[in-house]
mmCIF file of N, CA, C and O in Angstrom:
data_model
loop_
_atom_site.group_PDB
_atom_site.id
_atom_site.type_symbol
_atom_site.label_atom_id
_atom_site.label_comp_id
_atom_site.label_asym_id
_atom_site.label_seq_id
_atom_site.Cartn_x
_atom_site.Cartn_y
_atom_site.Cartn_z
ATOM 1 N N MET A 180 -32.635 -8.647 23.264
ATOM 2 C CA MET A 180 -33.866 -9.254 23.010
ATOM 3 C C MET A 180 -34.958 -9.192 23.981
ATOM 4 O O MET A 180 -34.423 -9.717 25.178
ATOM 5 N N ALA A 181 -35.916 -8.490 24.035
ATOM 6 C CA ALA A 181 -36.852 -8.233 25.176
ATOM 7 C C ALA A 181 -37.487 -9.674 25.463
ATOM 8 O O ALA A 181 -37.916 -10.567 24.562
ATOM 9 N N ALA A 182 -37.902 -9.956 26.855
ATOM 10 C CA ALA A 182 -38.514 -11.042 27.208
ATOM 11 C C ALA A 182 -40.031 -10.911 26.759
ATOM 12 O O ALA A 182 -40.437 -9.870 26.799
ATOM 13 N N ALA A 183 -40.614 -12.193 26.482
ATOM 14 C CA ALA A 183 -41.966 -12.231 26.215
ATOM 15 C C ALA A 183 -42.796 -11.921 27.319
ATOM 16 O O ALA A 183 -42.506 -12.182 28.357
ATOM 17 N N LEU A 184 -43.820 -11.182 26.950
ATOM 18 C CA LEU A 184 -44.813 -10.838 28.323
ATOM 19 C C LEU A 184 -45.716 -11.961 28.460
ATOM 20 O O LEU A 184 -46.045 -12.772 27.563
ATOM 21 N N TYR A 185 -46.028 -12.211 29.822
ATOM 22 C CA TYR A 185 -46.910 -13.159 30.181
ATOM 23 C C TYR A 185 -47.903 -12.609 31.159
ATOM 24 O O TYR A 185 -47.771 -11.954 32.002
ATOM 25 N N PRO A 186 -49.161 -13.068 30.955
ATOM 26 C CA PRO A 186 -49.801 -13.827 29.922
ATOM 27 C C PRO A 186 -49.824 -12.932 28.580
ATOM 28 O O PRO A 186 -49.545 -11.719 28.688
ATOM 29 N N ASN A 187 -50.239 -13.672 27.659
ATOM 30 C CA ASN A 187 -50.384 -13.036 26.233
ATOM 31 C C ASN A 187 -51.132 -11.656 26.278
ATOM 32 O O ASN A 187 -50.694 -10.842 25.888
ATOM 33 N N GLU A 188 -52.410 -11.967 26.884
ATOM 34 C CA GLU A 188 -53.249 -10.663 26.991
ATOM 35 C C GLU A 188 -53.174 -10.098 28.537
ATOM 36 O O GLU A 188 -52.836 -10.898 29.441
ATOM 37 N N PRO A 189 -52.962 -8.954 28.685
ATOM 38 C CA PRO A 189 -52.617 -8.409 29.827
ATOM 39 C C PRO A 189 -53.529 -8.633 30.984
ATOM 40 O O PRO A 189 -54.697 -8.692 30.554
ATOM 41 N N ILE A 190 -53.220 -8.519 32.373
ATOM 42 C CA ILE A 190 -54.027 -8.514 33.269
ATOM 43 C C ILE A 190 -54.234 -7.060 33.684
ATOM 44 O O ILE A 190 -53.397 -6.094 33.725
ATOM 45 N N LEU A 191 -55.704 -6.424 33.838
ATOM 46 C CA LEU A 191 -56.090 -5.120 34.099
ATOM 47 C C LEU A 191 -56.343 -5.112 35.511
ATOM 48 O O LEU A 191 -57.165 -5.992 35.908
ATOM 49 N N LEU A 192 -55.771 -4.230 36.156
ATOM 50 C CA LEU A 192 -55.930 -4.086 37.593
ATOM 51 C C LEU A 192 -56.690 -2.547 37.442
ATOM 52 O O LEU A 192 -56.131 -1.513 36.985
ATOM 53 N N VAL A 193 -57.765 -2.534 38.236
ATOM 54 C CA VAL A 193 -58.697 -1.230 38.181
ATOM 55 C C VAL A 193 -58.850 -0.897 39.765
ATOM 56 O O VAL A 193 -59.779 -1.586 40.390
ATOM 57 N N ASP A 194 -58.338 0.279 40.167
ATOM 58 C CA ASP A 194 -58.729 0.707 41.566
ATOM 59 C C ASP A 194 -58.241 2.306 41.530
ATOM 60 O O ASP A 194 -57.371 2.647 40.735
ATOM 61 N N ASP A 195 -59.007 2.808 42.465
ATOM 62 C CA ASP A 195 -58.586 4.320 42.464
ATOM 63 C C ASP A 195 -57.373 4.684 43.372
ATOM 64 O O ASP A 195 -56.998 5.768 43.533
ATOM 65 N N GLU A 196 -56.902 3.738 44.047
ATOM 66 C CA GLU A 196 -55.757 3.954 44.827
ATOM 67 C C GLU A 196 -54.582 3.562 44.332
ATOM 68 O O GLU A 196 -53.973 2.457 43.919
ATOM 69 N N GLN A 197 -53.857 4.647 43.737
ATOM 70 C CA GLN A 197 -52.558 4.558 43.125
ATOM 71 C C GLN A 197 -51.442 3.497 43.895
ATOM 72 O O GLN A 197 -50.656 2.714 43.369
ATOM 73 N N ALA A 198 -51.244 3.698 45.270
ATOM 74 C CA ALA A 198 -50.345 2.887 46.060
ATOM 75 C C ALA A 198 -50.815 1.516 45.925
ATOM 76 O O ALA A 198 -49.880 0.493 45.814
ATOM 77 N N PHE A 199 -52.280 1.134 46.025
ATOM 78 C CA PHE A 199 -52.627 -0.386 45.750
ATOM 79 C C PHE A 199 -52.035 -0.726 44.435
ATOM 80 O O PHE A 199 -51.502 -1.781 44.163
ATOM 81 N N LEU A 200 -52.475 -0.047 43.345
ATOM 82 C CA LEU A 200 -52.126 -0.340 42.096
ATOM 83 C C LEU A 200 -50.455 -0.750 41.801
ATOM 84 O O LEU A 200 -50.102 -1.544 41.143
ATOM 85 N N PHE A 201 -49.818 0.266 42.446
ATOM 86 C CA PHE A 201 -48.232 0.062 42.303
ATOM 87 C C PHE A 201 -47.858 -1.185 42.956
ATOM 88 O O PHE A 201 -47.113 -2.008 42.402
ATOM 89 N N SER A 202 -48.442 -1.402 44.215
ATOM 90 C CA SER A 202 -47.999 -2.544 45.079
ATOM 91 C C SER A 202 -48.523 -3.869 44.264
ATOM 92 O O SER A 202 -47.582 -4.863 44.137
ATOM 93 N N ALA A 203 -49.679 -3.888 43.916
ATOM 94 C CA ALA A 203 -50.289 -5.164 43.208
ATOM 95 C C ALA A 203 -49.673 -5.338 41.880
ATOM 96 O O ALA A 203 -49.075 -6.575 41.629
ATOM 97 N N GLU A 204 -49.111 -4.312 41.123
ATOM 98 C CA GLU A 204 -48.380 -4.592 39.773
ATOM 99 C C GLU A 204 -47.193 -5.264 40.054
ATOM 100 O O GLU A 204 -46.527 -6.223 39.549
ATOM 101 N N ASN A 205 -46.586 -4.666 41.114
ATOM 102 C CA ASN A 205 -45.109 -5.278 41.360
ATOM 103 C C ASN A 205 -45.201 -6.526 41.887
ATOM 104 O O ASN A 205 -44.303 -7.277 41.633
ATOM 105 N N VAL A 206 -46.158 -6.944 42.902
ATOM 106 C CA VAL A 206 -46.315 -8.389 43.375
ATOM 107 C C VAL A 206 -46.425 -9.227 41.913
ATOM 108 O O VAL A 206 -45.816 -10.322 41.893
ATOM 109 N N LEU A 207 -47.291 -8.948 41.181
ATOM 110 C CA LEU A 207 -47.601 -9.839 40.089
ATOM 111 C C LEU A 207 -46.427 -9.884 39.221
ATOM 112 O O LEU A 207 -45.927 -11.001 38.764
ATOM 113 N N ILE A 208 -45.757 -8.839 38.958
ATOM 114 C CA ILE A 208 -44.536 -8.781 38.120
ATOM 115 C C ILE A 208 -43.489 -9.824 38.739
ATOM 116 O O ILE A 208 -42.640 -10.440 37.911
ATOM 117 N N SER A 209 -43.100 -9.555 39.989
ATOM 118 C CA SER A 209 -42.030 -10.265 40.693
ATOM 119 C C SER A 209 -42.496 -11.832 40.703
ATOM 120 O O SER A 209 -41.413 -12.663 40.986
ATOM 121 N N ASN A 210 -43.602 -12.107 40.443
ATOM 122 C CA ASN A 210 -44.128 -13.490 40.410
ATOM 123 C C ASN A 210 -44.300 -14.121 38.948
ATOM 124 O O ASN A 210 -44.964 -15.040 38.620
ATOM 125 N N GLY A 211 -43.696 -13.252 38.161
ATOM 126 C CA GLY A 211 -43.752 -13.703 36.663
ATOM 127 C C GLY A 211 -44.722 -13.339 35.735
ATOM 128 O O GLY A 211 -44.930 -13.671 34.536
ATOM 129 N N LEU A 212 -45.719 -12.658 36.312
ATOM 130 C CA LEU A 212 -46.978 -12.208 35.545
ATOM 131 C C LEU A 212 -46.406 -10.598 35.098
ATOM 132 O O LEU A 212 -46.760 -9.719 35.655
ATOM 133 N N THR A 213 -45.831 -10.727 33.836
ATOM 134 C CA THR A 213 -45.222 -9.244 33.351
ATOM 135 C C THR A 213 -46.117 -8.505 32.546
ATOM 136 O O THR A 213 -45.625 -7.516 32.094
ATOM 137 N N ASN A 214 -47.192 -9.009 32.083
ATOM 138 C CA ASN A 214 -48.195 -8.172 31.183
ATOM 139 C C ASN A 214 -49.271 -7.630 32.193
ATOM 140 O O ASN A 214 -50.395 -8.158 31.973
ATOM 141 N N VAL A 215 -49.159 -6.491 32.704
ATOM 142 C CA VAL A 215 -49.884 -5.864 33.613
ATOM 143 C C VAL A 215 -50.239 -4.560 33.138
ATOM 144 O O VAL A 215 -49.375 -3.724 32.959
ATOM 145 N N LYS A 216 -51.580 -4.210 33.222
ATOM 146 C CA LYS A 216 -51.990 -2.736 32.912
ATOM 147 C C LYS A 216 -52.704 -2.278 34.105
ATOM 148 O O LYS A 216 -53.573 -2.976 34.905
ATOM 149 N N THR A 217 -52.492 -0.989 34.614
ATOM 150 C CA THR A 217 -53.358 -0.379 35.602
ATOM 151 C C THR A 217 -54.071 0.574 35.263
ATOM 152 O O THR A 217 -53.575 1.483 34.249
ATOM 153 N N VAL A 218 -55.171 1.020 35.824
ATOM 154 C CA VAL A 218 -56.237 1.968 35.558
ATOM 155 C C VAL A 218 -56.646 2.357 36.937
ATOM 156 O O VAL A 218 -57.321 1.840 37.641
ATOM 157 N N CYS A 219 -56.523 3.776 37.301
ATOM 158 C CA CYS A 219 -56.911 4.651 38.354
ATOM 159 C C CYS A 219 -58.243 5.370 38.279
ATOM 160 O O CYS A 219 -59.043 5.630 39.024
ATOM 161 N N ASP A 220 -58.760 5.582 36.799
ATOM 162 C CA ASP A 220 -60.009 6.175 36.621
ATOM 163 C C ASP A 220 -60.923 5.207 36.097
ATOM 164 O O ASP A 220 -60.655 4.901 34.809
ATOM 165 N N SER A 221 -61.902 4.883 36.726
ATOM 166 C CA SER A 221 -62.885 4.015 36.402
ATOM 167 C C SER A 221 -63.731 4.436 35.124
ATOM 168 O O SER A 221 -64.336 3.616 34.481
ATOM 169 N N THR A 222 -63.616 5.534 34.783
ATOM 170 C CA THR A 222 -64.411 6.039 33.639
ATOM 171 C C THR A 222 -63.831 5.720 32.261
ATOM 172 O O THR A 222 -64.581 5.766 31.265
ATOM 173 N N THR A 223 -62.651 5.241 32.395
ATOM 174 C CA THR A 223 -61.828 4.765 31.326
ATOM 175 C C THR A 223 -61.942 3.319 31.009
ATOM 176 O O THR A 223 -61.516 2.887 29.807
ATOM 177 N N VAL A 224 -62.410 2.625 31.641
ATOM 178 C CA VAL A 224 -62.367 1.135 31.645
ATOM 179 C C VAL A 224 -63.077 0.517 30.378
ATOM 180 O O VAL A 224 -62.625 -0.164 29.764
ATOM 181 N N MET A 225 -64.309 1.056 30.208
ATOM 182 C CA MET A 225 -65.017 0.157 29.040
ATOM 183 C C MET A 225 -64.423 0.755 27.668
ATOM 184 O O MET A 225 -64.442 -0.101 26.819
ATOM 185 N N ASN A 226 -63.914 1.867 27.553
ATOM 186 C CA ASN A 226 -63.160 2.365 26.440
ATOM 187 C C ASN A 226 -61.954 1.610 26.208
ATOM 188 O O ASN A 226 -61.637 1.013 24.956
ATOM 189 N N LEU A 227 -61.249 1.373 27.270
ATOM 190 C CA LEU A 227 -59.979 0.341 27.245
ATOM 191 C C LEU A 227 -60.242 -1.075 26.914
ATOM 192 O O LEU A 227 -59.820 -1.489 25.937
ATOM 193 N N LEU A 228 -61.308 -1.559 27.312
ATOM 194 C CA LEU A 228 -61.788 -2.767 27.133
ATOM 195 C C LEU A 228 -62.351 -2.969 25.601
ATOM 196 O O LEU A 228 -61.876 -3.983 25.094
ATOM 197 N N ALA A 229 -62.743 -1.998 25.035
ATOM 198 C CA ALA A 229 -63.112 -1.947 23.631
ATOM 199 C C ALA A 229 -61.985 -1.979 22.794
ATOM 200 O O ALA A 229 -61.957 -2.494 21.592
ATOM 201 N N GLU A 230 -60.919 -1.321 23.256
ATOM 202 C CA GLU A 230 -59.636 -1.557 22.450
ATOM 203 C C GLU A 230 -58.714 -2.624 22.550
ATOM 204 O O GLU A 230 -58.008 -2.977 21.513
ATOM 205 N N GLU A 231 -58.884 -3.472 23.652
ATOM 206 C CA GLU A 231 -57.763 -4.251 24.040
ATOM 207 C C GLU A 231 -58.547 -5.523 24.708
ATOM 208 O O GLU A 231 -59.414 -5.264 25.458
ATOM 209 N N GLU A 232 -57.969 -6.752 24.534
ATOM 210 C CA GLU A 232 -58.502 -8.023 25.107
ATOM 211 C C GLU A 232 -57.380 -8.126 26.367
ATOM 212 O O GLU A 232 -56.303 -7.820 26.426
ATOM 213 N N PHE A 233 -58.071 -8.581 27.603
ATOM 214 C CA PHE A 233 -57.370 -8.787 28.620
ATOM 215 C C PHE A 233 -57.634 -10.133 29.197
ATOM 216 O O PHE A 233 -58.639 -10.797 28.824
ATOM 217 N N SER A 234 -56.651 -10.742 29.858
ATOM 218 C CA SER A 234 -56.818 -12.036 30.287
ATOM 219 C C SER A 234 -57.762 -12.297 31.504
ATOM 220 O O SER A 234 -58.392 -13.163 31.920
ATOM 221 N N VAL A 235 -57.598 -11.277 32.385
ATOM 222 C CA VAL A 235 -58.583 -11.162 33.571
ATOM 223 C C VAL A 235 -58.634 -9.649 34.160
ATOM 224 O O VAL A 235 -57.597 -8.899 33.739
ATOM 225 N N ILE A 236 -59.448 -9.300 34.815
ATOM 226 C CA ILE A 236 -59.824 -7.847 35.139
ATOM 227 C C ILE A 236 -59.926 -8.090 36.728
ATOM 228 O O ILE A 236 -60.723 -8.742 37.115
ATOM 229 N N VAL A 237 -58.994 -7.383 37.417
ATOM 230 C CA VAL A 237 -59.210 -7.177 38.710
ATOM 231 C C VAL A 237 -59.629 -5.851 39.118
ATOM 232 O O VAL A 237 -59.138 -4.782 38.917
ATOM 233 N N LEU A 238 -61.085 -6.014 39.672
ATOM 234 C CA LEU A 238 -61.837 -4.865 39.744
ATOM 235 C C LEU A 238 -62.284 -4.304 41.148
ATOM 236 O O LEU A 238 -62.915 -5.174 41.927
ATOM 237 N N ASP A 239 -61.952 -3.234 41.628
ATOM 238 C CA ASP A 239 -62.375 -2.527 42.893
ATOM 239 C C ASP A 239 -63.900 -2.205 42.901
ATOM 240 O O ASP A 239 -64.198 -1.863 41.921
ATOM 241 N N ILE A 240 -64.602 -2.681 44.070
ATOM 242 C CA ILE A 240 -65.724 -2.177 44.221
ATOM 243 C C ILE A 240 -65.987 -0.785 44.496
ATOM 244 O O ILE A 240 -66.857 -0.014 43.865
ATOM 245 N N ASN A 241 -65.295 -0.311 45.289
ATOM 246 C CA ASN A 241 -65.609 1.168 45.877
ATOM 247 C C ASN A 241 -64.478 2.109 45.116
ATOM 248 O O ASN A 241 -63.364 2.139 45.549
ATOM 249 N N MET A 242 -65.160 2.676 44.118
ATOM 250 C CA MET A 242 -64.468 3.843 43.546
ATOM 251 C C MET A 242 -65.293 4.992 42.952
ATOM 252 O O MET A 242 -66.502 4.862 43.093
ATOM 253 N N PRO A 243 -64.562 6.049 42.928
ATOM 254 C CA PRO A 243 -65.550 7.319 42.780
ATOM 255 C C PRO A 243 -66.043 7.228 41.277
ATOM 256 O O PRO A 243 -65.561 6.596 40.415
ATOM 257 N N ILE A 244 -67.053 8.158 41.076
ATOM 258 C CA ILE A 244 -67.776 8.300 39.663
ATOM 259 C C ILE A 244 -68.536 6.957 39.111
ATOM 260 O O ILE A 244 -69.555 6.957 39.345
ATOM 261 N N ILE A 245 -67.666 5.975 38.830
ATOM 262 C CA ILE A 245 -68.322 4.729 38.511
ATOM 263 C C ILE A 245 -67.828 3.689 39.361
ATOM 264 O O ILE A 245 -66.363 3.482 39.353
ATOM 265 N N SER A 246 -68.500 2.966 40.098
ATOM 266 C CA SER A 246 -67.918 2.005 41.054
ATOM 267 C C SER A 246 -67.912 0.720 40.385
ATOM 268 O O SER A 246 -68.195 0.522 39.210
ATOM 269 N N GLY A 247 -67.120 -0.139 41.055
ATOM 270 C CA GLY A 247 -66.956 -1.585 40.587
ATOM 271 C C GLY A 247 -68.119 -2.327 40.461
ATOM 272 O O GLY A 247 -68.433 -2.972 39.352
ATOM 273 N N MET A 248 -69.269 -2.052 41.355
ATOM 274 C CA MET A 248 -70.544 -2.609 41.179
ATOM 275 C C MET A 248 -71.325 -1.981 39.900
ATOM 276 O O MET A 248 -72.157 -2.906 39.398
ATOM 277 N N GLU A 249 -71.117 -1.003 39.410
ATOM 278 C CA GLU A 249 -71.670 -0.512 38.249
ATOM 279 C C GLU A 249 -70.986 -1.134 36.981
ATOM 280 O O GLU A 249 -71.737 -1.225 35.840
ATOM 281 N N LEU A 250 -69.729 -1.045 37.011
ATOM 282 C CA LEU A 250 -68.971 -1.754 35.993
ATOM 283 C C LEU A 250 -69.180 -3.105 35.713
ATOM 284 O O LEU A 250 -69.025 -3.579 34.584
ATOM 285 N N LEU A 251 -69.232 -3.934 36.749
ATOM 286 C CA LEU A 251 -69.291 -5.398 36.737
ATOM 287 C C LEU A 251 -70.446 -5.871 35.669
ATOM 288 O O LEU A 251 -69.954 -6.505 34.674
ATOM 289 N N PRO A 252 -71.666 -5.512 35.916
ATOM 290 C CA PRO A 252 -72.653 -5.865 34.732
ATOM 291 C C PRO A 252 -72.409 -5.610 33.384
ATOM 292 O O PRO A 252 -72.701 -6.177 32.568
ATOM 293 N N GLN A 253 -71.810 -4.242 33.269
ATOM 294 C CA GLN A 253 -71.518 -3.717 31.917
ATOM 295 C C GLN A 253 -70.293 -4.676 31.193
ATOM 296 O O GLN A 253 -70.498 -5.093 30.170
ATOM 297 N N ILE A 254 -69.156 -4.925 31.970
ATOM 298 C CA ILE A 254 -68.274 -5.941 31.573
ATOM 299 C C ILE A 254 -68.700 -7.356 31.314
ATOM 300 O O ILE A 254 -68.494 -7.773 30.311
ATOM 301 N N VAL A 255 -69.470 -7.828 32.314
ATOM 302 C CA VAL A 255 -70.091 -9.199 31.933
ATOM 303 C C VAL A 255 -70.993 -9.244 30.869
ATOM 304 O O VAL A 255 -70.860 -10.164 29.926
ATOM 305 N N GLU A 256 -71.886 -8.174 30.698
ATOM 306 C CA GLU A 256 -72.656 -8.182 29.241
ATOM 307 C C GLU A 256 -71.818 -8.129 27.873
ATOM 308 O O GLU A 256 -71.990 -8.748 27.117
ATOM 309 N N LYS A 257 -70.846 -7.413 27.986
ATOM 310 C CA LYS A 257 -69.962 -6.855 26.703
ATOM 311 C C LYS A 257 -68.949 -7.869 26.564
ATOM 312 O O LYS A 257 -68.490 -8.277 25.313
ATOM 313 N N TYR A 258 -68.308 -8.474 27.653
ATOM 314 C CA TYR A 258 -67.024 -9.157 27.515
ATOM 315 C C TYR A 258 -67.225 -10.372 28.469
ATOM 316 O O TYR A 258 -66.646 -10.620 29.389
ATOM 317 N N PRO A 259 -68.331 -11.475 28.025
ATOM 318 C CA PRO A 259 -68.474 -12.208 29.124
ATOM 319 C C PRO A 259 -67.593 -13.337 29.360
ATOM 320 O O PRO A 259 -67.493 -13.974 30.063
ATOM 321 N N ARG A 260 -66.544 -13.526 28.141
ATOM 322 C CA ARG A 260 -65.419 -14.526 28.348
ATOM 323 C C ARG A 260 -64.302 -13.918 29.072
ATOM 324 O O ARG A 260 -63.224 -14.789 29.367
ATOM 325 N N THR A 261 -64.229 -12.685 29.567
ATOM 326 C CA THR A 261 -63.085 -12.121 30.322
ATOM 327 C C THR A 261 -63.453 -12.246 31.902
ATOM 328 O O THR A 261 -64.499 -11.796 32.312
ATOM 329 N N PRO A 262 -62.638 -13.032 32.507
ATOM 330 C CA PRO A 262 -62.852 -13.198 33.950
ATOM 331 C C PRO A 262 -62.748 -12.134 34.872
ATOM 332 O O PRO A 262 -61.880 -11.103 34.356
ATOM 333 N N VAL A 263 -63.536 -11.698 35.773
ATOM 334 C CA VAL A 263 -63.424 -10.454 36.640
ATOM 335 C C VAL A 263 -63.078 -10.937 38.064
ATOM 336 O O VAL A 263 -63.970 -11.699 38.533
ATOM 337 N N VAL A 264 -62.344 -10.325 38.777
ATOM 338 C CA VAL A 264 -61.899 -10.639 40.065
ATOM 339 C C VAL A 264 -62.350 -9.342 40.825
ATOM 340 O O VAL A 264 -61.863 -8.418 40.541
ATOM 341 N N ILE A 265 -63.231 -9.507 41.704
ATOM 342 C CA ILE A 265 -63.655 -8.028 42.675
ATOM 343 C C ILE A 265 -62.795 -8.161 43.872
ATOM 344 O O ILE A 265 -62.709 -9.256 44.509
ATOM 345 N N ILE A 266 -62.535 -7.000 44.082
ATOM 346 C CA ILE A 266 -61.476 -6.831 45.353
ATOM 347 C C ILE A 266 -62.312 -5.689 46.131
ATOM 348 O O ILE A 266 -62.893 -4.748 45.442
ATOM 349 N N THR A 267 -62.196 -5.657 47.446
ATOM 350 C CA THR A 267 -62.674 -4.603 48.291
ATOM 351 C C THR A 267 -62.041 -4.650 49.658
ATOM 352 O O THR A 267 -61.561 -5.709 50.101
ATOM 353 N N ALA A 268 -61.864 -3.451 50.285
ATOM 354 C CA ALA A 268 -61.472 -3.511 51.619
ATOM 355 C C ALA A 268 -62.504 -3.616 52.583
ATOM 356 O O ALA A 268 -62.225 -3.671 53.907
ATOM 357 N N VAL A 269 -63.704 -3.501 52.061
ATOM 358 C CA VAL A 269 -64.990 -3.530 53.089
ATOM 359 C C VAL A 269 -65.557 -5.035 53.264
ATOM 360 O O VAL A 269 -65.487 -5.723 52.323
ATOM 361 N N ASN A 270 -65.591 -5.328 54.339
ATOM 362 C CA ASN A 270 -66.085 -6.664 54.806
ATOM 363 C C ASN A 270 -67.701 -6.498 54.747
ATOM 364 O O ASN A 270 -68.369 -6.297 55.806
ATOM 365 N N ASP A 271 -68.375 -6.955 53.542
ATOM 366 C CA ASP A 271 -69.785 -6.754 53.467
ATOM 367 C C ASP A 271 -70.121 -7.955 52.546
ATOM 368 O O ASP A 271 -69.969 -8.095 51.516
ATOM 369 N N VAL A 272 -70.973 -8.880 53.243
ATOM 370 C CA VAL A 272 -71.446 -9.998 52.686
ATOM 371 C C VAL A 272 -72.450 -9.492 51.590
ATOM 372 O O VAL A 272 -72.674 -10.189 50.393
ATOM 373 N N GLU A 273 -73.279 -8.375 51.735
ATOM 374 C CA GLU A 273 -74.299 -8.060 50.769
ATOM 375 C C GLU A 273 -73.452 -7.698 49.499
ATOM 376 O O GLU A 273 -74.204 -8.064 48.134
ATOM 377 N N SER A 274 -72.490 -7.112 49.488
ATOM 378 C CA SER A 274 -71.770 -6.671 48.073
ATOM 379 C C SER A 274 -71.331 -7.936 47.470
ATOM 380 O O SER A 274 -71.247 -8.068 46.247
ATOM 381 N N ALA A 275 -70.884 -8.937 48.253
ATOM 382 C CA ALA A 275 -70.220 -10.334 47.732
ATOM 383 C C ALA A 275 -71.431 -10.842 47.021
ATOM 384 O O ALA A 275 -71.434 -11.333 45.755
ATOM 385 N N VAL A 276 -72.500 -10.934 47.544
ATOM 386 C CA VAL A 276 -73.739 -11.534 47.135
ATOM 387 C C VAL A 276 -74.222 -10.681 45.782
ATOM 388 O O VAL A 276 -74.526 -11.349 44.647
ATOM 389 N N GLN A 277 -74.277 -9.419 45.881
ATOM 390 C CA GLN A 277 -74.493 -8.701 44.516
ATOM 391 C C GLN A 277 -73.522 -9.059 43.427
ATOM 392 O O GLN A 277 -73.967 -8.980 42.101
ATOM 393 N N CYS A 278 -72.211 -9.053 43.572
ATOM 394 C CA CYS A 278 -71.069 -9.347 42.597
ATOM 395 C C CYS A 278 -71.417 -10.787 42.050
ATOM 396 O O CYS A 278 -71.432 -11.086 41.001
ATOM 397 N N ILE A 279 -71.808 -11.750 42.999
ATOM 398 C CA ILE A 279 -72.011 -12.993 42.420
ATOM 399 C C ILE A 279 -73.323 -13.151 41.486
ATOM 400 O O ILE A 279 -73.164 -13.704 40.520
ATOM 401 N N LYS A 280 -74.282 -12.428 41.820
ATOM 402 C CA LYS A 280 -75.437 -12.283 40.978
ATOM 403 C C LYS A 280 -75.230 -11.541 39.701
ATOM 404 O O LYS A 280 -75.753 -11.922 38.776
ATOM 405 N N ALA A 281 -74.081 -10.506 39.836
ATOM 406 C CA ALA A 281 -74.100 -9.856 38.531
ATOM 407 C C ALA A 281 -73.092 -10.532 37.660
ATOM 408 O O ALA A 281 -72.918 -10.303 36.510
ATOM 409 N N GLY A 282 -72.656 -11.702 38.010
ATOM 410 C CA GLY A 282 -71.657 -12.272 37.246
ATOM 411 C C GLY A 282 -70.244 -12.678 37.734
ATOM 412 O O GLY A 282 -69.413 -13.064 36.809
#
């Protein structure tokens, strides 16, 4: 019998760096958060959100094609009840303020 996934709705990790996604997913799983999905192509995020509910979205700011800064207001508008955690390797106060203003 397979163990139940936790949380019920998956955690969505969005980052263009495969190595980060692999590491973050392993850390979450090793800490009991077994329901994790990863996406490295930011252009697929909105379609994925339309198909499935997520407990939380962890979103990188700096990604090619569609940045996290562009995705954030779209996510907040269409899925206001889904929490979004923004991550970045850049130490930039202005980006943090923009994210807060975007929801």
